[in-house]
PDB file of C-alpha atoms and ligand atoms in Angstrom:
ATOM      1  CA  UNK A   1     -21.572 -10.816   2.932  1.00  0.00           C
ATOM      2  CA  UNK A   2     -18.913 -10.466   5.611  1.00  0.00           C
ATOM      3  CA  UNK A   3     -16.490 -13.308   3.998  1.00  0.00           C
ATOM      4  CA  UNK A   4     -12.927 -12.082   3.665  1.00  0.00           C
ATOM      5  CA  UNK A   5     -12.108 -14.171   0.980  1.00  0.00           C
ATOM      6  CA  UNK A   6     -14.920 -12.492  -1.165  1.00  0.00           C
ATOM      7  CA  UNK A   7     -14.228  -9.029   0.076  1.00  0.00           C
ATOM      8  CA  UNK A   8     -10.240  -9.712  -1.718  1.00  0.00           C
ATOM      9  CA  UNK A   9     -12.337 -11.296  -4.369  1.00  0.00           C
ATOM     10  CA  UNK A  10     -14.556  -8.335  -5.123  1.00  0.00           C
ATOM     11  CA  UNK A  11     -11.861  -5.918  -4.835  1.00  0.00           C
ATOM     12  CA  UNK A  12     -13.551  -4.243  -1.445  1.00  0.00           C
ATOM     13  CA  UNK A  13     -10.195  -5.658   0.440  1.00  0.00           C
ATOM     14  CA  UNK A  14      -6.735  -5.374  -1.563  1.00  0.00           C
ATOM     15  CA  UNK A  15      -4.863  -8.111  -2.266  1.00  0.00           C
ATOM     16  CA  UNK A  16      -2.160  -9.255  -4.778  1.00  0.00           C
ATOM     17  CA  UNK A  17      -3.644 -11.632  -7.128  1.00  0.00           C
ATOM     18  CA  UNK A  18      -1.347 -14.453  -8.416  1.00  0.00           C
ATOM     19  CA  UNK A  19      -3.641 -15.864 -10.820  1.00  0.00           C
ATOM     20  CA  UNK A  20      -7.169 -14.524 -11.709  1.00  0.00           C
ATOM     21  CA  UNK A  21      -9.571 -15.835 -14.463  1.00  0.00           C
ATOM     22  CA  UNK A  22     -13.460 -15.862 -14.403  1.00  0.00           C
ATOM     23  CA  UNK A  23     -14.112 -18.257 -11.814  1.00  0.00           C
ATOM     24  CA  UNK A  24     -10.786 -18.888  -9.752  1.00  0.00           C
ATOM     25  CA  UNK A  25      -7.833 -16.763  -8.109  1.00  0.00           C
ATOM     26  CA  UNK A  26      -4.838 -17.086  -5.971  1.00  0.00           C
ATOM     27  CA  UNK A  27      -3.194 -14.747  -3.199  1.00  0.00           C
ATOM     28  CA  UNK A  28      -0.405 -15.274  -1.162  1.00  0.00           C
ATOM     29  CA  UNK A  29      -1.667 -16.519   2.535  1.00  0.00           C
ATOM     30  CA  UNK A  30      -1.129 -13.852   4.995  1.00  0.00           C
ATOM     31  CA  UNK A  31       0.982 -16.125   7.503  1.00  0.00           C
ATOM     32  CA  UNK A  32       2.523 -18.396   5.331  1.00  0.00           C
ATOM     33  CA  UNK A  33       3.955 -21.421   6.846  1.00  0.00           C
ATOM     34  CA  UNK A  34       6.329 -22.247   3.691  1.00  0.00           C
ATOM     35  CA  UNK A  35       8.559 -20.134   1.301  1.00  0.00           C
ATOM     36  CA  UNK A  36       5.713 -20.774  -1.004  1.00  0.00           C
ATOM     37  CA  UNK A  37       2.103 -20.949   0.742  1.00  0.00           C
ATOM     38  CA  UNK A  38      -0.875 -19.773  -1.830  1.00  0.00           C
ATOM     39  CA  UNK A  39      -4.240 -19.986  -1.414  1.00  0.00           C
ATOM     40  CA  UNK A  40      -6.517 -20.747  -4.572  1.00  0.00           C
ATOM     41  CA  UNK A  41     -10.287 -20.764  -4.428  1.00  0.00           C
ATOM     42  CA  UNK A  42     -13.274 -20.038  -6.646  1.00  0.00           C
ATOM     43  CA  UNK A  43     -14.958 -16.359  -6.763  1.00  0.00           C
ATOM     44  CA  UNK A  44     -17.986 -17.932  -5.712  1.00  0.00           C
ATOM     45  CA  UNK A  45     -19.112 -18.227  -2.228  1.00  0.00           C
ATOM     46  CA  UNK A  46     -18.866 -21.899  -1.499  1.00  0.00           C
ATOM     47  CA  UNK A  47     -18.376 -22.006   2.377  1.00  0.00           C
ATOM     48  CA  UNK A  48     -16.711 -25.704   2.403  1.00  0.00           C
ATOM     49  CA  UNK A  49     -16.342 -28.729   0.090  1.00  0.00           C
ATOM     50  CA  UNK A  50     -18.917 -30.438   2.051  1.00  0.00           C
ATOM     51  CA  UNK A  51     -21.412 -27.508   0.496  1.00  0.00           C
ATOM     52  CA  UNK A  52     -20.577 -28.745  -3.258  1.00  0.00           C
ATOM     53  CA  UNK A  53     -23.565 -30.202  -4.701  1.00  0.00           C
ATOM     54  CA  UNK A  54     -21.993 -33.374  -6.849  1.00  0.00           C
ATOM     55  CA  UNK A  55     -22.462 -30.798 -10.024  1.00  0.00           C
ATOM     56  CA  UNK A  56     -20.156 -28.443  -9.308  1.00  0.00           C
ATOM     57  CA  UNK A  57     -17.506 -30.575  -8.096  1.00  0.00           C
ATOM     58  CA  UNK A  58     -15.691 -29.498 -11.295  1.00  0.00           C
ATOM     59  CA  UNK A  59     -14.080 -26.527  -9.651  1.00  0.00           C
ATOM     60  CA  UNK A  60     -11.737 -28.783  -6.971  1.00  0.00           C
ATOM     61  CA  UNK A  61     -10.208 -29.867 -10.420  1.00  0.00           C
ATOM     62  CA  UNK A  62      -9.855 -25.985 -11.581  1.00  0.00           C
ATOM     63  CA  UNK A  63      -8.398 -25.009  -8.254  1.00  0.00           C
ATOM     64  CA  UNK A  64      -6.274 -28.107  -8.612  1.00  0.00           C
ATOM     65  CA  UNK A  65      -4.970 -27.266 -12.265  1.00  0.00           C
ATOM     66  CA  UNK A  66      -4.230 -23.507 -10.941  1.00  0.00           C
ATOM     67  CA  UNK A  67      -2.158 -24.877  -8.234  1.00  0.00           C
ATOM     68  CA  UNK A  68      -0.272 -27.180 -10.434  1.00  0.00           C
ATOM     69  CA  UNK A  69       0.009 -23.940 -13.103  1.00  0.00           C
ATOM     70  CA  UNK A  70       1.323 -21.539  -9.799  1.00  0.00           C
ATOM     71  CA  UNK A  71       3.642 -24.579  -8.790  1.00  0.00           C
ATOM     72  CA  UNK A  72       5.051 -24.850 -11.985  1.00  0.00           C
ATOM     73  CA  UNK A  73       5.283 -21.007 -12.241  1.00  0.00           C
ATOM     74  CA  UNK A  74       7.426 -20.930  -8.761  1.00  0.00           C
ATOM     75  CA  UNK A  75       9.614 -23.347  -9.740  1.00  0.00           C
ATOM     76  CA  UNK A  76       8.354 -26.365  -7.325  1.00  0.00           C
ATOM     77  CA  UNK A  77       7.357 -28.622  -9.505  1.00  0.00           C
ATOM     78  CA  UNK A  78       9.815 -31.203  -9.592  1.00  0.00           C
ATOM     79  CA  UNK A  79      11.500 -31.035  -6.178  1.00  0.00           C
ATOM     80  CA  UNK A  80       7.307 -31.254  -5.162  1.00  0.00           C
ATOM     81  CA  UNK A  81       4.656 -29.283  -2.499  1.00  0.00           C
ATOM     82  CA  UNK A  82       1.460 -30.083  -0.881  1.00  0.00           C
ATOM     83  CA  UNK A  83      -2.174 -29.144  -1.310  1.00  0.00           C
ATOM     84  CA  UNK A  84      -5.121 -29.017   1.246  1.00  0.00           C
ATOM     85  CA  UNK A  85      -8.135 -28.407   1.777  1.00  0.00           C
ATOM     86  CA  UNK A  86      -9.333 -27.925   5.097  1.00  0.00           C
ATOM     87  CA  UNK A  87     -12.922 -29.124   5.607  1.00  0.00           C
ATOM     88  CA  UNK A  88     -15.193 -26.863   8.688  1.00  0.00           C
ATOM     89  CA  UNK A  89     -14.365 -26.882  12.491  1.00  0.00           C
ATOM     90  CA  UNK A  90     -12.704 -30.540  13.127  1.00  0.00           C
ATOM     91  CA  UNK A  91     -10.966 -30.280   9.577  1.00  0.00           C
ATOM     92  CA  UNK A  92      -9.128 -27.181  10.180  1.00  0.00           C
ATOM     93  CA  UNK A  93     -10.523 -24.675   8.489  1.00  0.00           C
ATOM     94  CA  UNK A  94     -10.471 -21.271   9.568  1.00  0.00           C
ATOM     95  CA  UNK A  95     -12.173 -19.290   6.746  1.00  0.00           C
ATOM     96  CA  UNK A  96     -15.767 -20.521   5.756  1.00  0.00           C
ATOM     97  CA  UNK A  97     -15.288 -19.659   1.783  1.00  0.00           C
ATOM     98  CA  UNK A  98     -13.528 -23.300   0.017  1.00  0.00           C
ATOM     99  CA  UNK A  99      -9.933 -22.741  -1.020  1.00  0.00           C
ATOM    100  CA  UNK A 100      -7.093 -25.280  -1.337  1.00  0.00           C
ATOM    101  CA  UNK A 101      -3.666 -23.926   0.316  1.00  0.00           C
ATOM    102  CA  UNK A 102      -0.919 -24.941  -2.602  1.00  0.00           C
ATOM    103  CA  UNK A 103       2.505 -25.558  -0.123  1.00  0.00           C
ATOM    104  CA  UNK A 104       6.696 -25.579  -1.014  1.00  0.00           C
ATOM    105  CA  UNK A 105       9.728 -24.765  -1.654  1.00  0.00           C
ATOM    106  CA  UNK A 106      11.004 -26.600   1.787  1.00  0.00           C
ATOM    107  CA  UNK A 107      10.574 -30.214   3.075  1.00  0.00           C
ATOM    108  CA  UNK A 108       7.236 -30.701   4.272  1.00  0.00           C
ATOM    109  CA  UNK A 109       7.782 -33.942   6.389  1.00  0.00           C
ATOM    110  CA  UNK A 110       5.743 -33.602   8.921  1.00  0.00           C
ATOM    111  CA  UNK A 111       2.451 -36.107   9.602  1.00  0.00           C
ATOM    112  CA  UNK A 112      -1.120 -34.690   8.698  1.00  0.00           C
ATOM    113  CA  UNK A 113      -3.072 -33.551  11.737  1.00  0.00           C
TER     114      UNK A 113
HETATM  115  P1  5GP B 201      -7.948 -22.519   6.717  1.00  0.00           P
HETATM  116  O1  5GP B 201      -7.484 -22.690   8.129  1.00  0.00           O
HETATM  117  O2  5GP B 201      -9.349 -21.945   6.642  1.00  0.00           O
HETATM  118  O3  5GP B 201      -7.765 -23.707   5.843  1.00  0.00           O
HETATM  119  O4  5GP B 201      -6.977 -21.445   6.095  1.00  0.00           O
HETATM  120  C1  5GP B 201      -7.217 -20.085   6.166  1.00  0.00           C
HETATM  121  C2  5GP B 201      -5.935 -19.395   5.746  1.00  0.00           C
HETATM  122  O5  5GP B 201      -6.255 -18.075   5.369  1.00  0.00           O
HETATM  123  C3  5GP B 201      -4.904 -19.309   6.852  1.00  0.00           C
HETATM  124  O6  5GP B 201      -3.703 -19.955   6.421  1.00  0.00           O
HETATM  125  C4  5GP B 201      -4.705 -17.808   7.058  1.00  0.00           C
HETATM  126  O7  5GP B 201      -3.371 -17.462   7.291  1.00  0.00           O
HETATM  127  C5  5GP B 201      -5.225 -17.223   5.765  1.00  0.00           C
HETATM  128  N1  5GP B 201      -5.836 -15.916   5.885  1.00  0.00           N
HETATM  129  C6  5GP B 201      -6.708 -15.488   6.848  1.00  0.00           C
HETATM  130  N2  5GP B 201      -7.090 -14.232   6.611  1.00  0.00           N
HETATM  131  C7  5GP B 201      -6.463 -13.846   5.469  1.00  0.00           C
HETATM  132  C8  5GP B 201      -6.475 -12.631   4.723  1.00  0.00           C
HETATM  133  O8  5GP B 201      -7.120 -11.644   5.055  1.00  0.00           O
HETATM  134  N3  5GP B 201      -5.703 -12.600   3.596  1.00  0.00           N
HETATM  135  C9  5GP B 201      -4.956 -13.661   3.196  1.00  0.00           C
HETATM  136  N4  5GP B 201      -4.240 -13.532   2.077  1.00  0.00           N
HETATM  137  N5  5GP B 201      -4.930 -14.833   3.890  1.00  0.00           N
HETATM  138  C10 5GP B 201      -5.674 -14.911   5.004  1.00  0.00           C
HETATM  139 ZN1   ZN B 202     -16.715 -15.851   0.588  1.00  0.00          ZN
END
């Protein structure tokens, strides 16, 4: 399948994973737009989170729980960052495999959209 995200995934494009376990992994985003800017999202192929069938909702919560762990990790914790998820054309999102962008280590004060 020509997704980026699982060509990084499956090794066919390097990349420097953060975090890897058997269903989730983080890289750094290519044009970050904080001092910290990490994108976390599950192996799987799941184009958007409108394409998660109520069952396997659990995995928001496991790229959730990986953020928190990489936030921790960097040291952002308490001072605080941002996660998104971008949701198909009108929502933002660029890159048709689901991943949550974990944000910090500056101010982020500006308004959504
Ligand atoms: P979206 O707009 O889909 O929510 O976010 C897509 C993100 O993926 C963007 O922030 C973009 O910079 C990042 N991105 C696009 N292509 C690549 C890539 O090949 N490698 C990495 N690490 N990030 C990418
Ligand atoms: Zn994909």
């Amino acid at each position: 399948m020509d997704c980026i995200f699982c060509k990084i995934a499956n090794g066919e494009v390097p990349g420097e994973f953060l975090y890897r376990d058997a269903k989730v992994f983080a890289v750094k985003d290519i044009n970050p737009q904080a001092p910290i800017h990490y994108l976390v999202m599950p192996i799987e192929h799941i184009p958007s989170v409108a394409d998660l069938a109520p069952e396997r909702l659990p995995i928001v919560a496991e790229l959730m729980r990986v953020a928190n762990h990489l936030a921790e990790k960097e040291g952002i914790s308490k001072r605080g960052y941002r996660l998104v998820i971008n949701c198909r054309r009108e929502g933002g999102q660029a890159v048709p495999h689901l991943h949550m962008h974990l944000l910090g280590g500056r101010a982020l004060l500006g308004k959504l959209g």
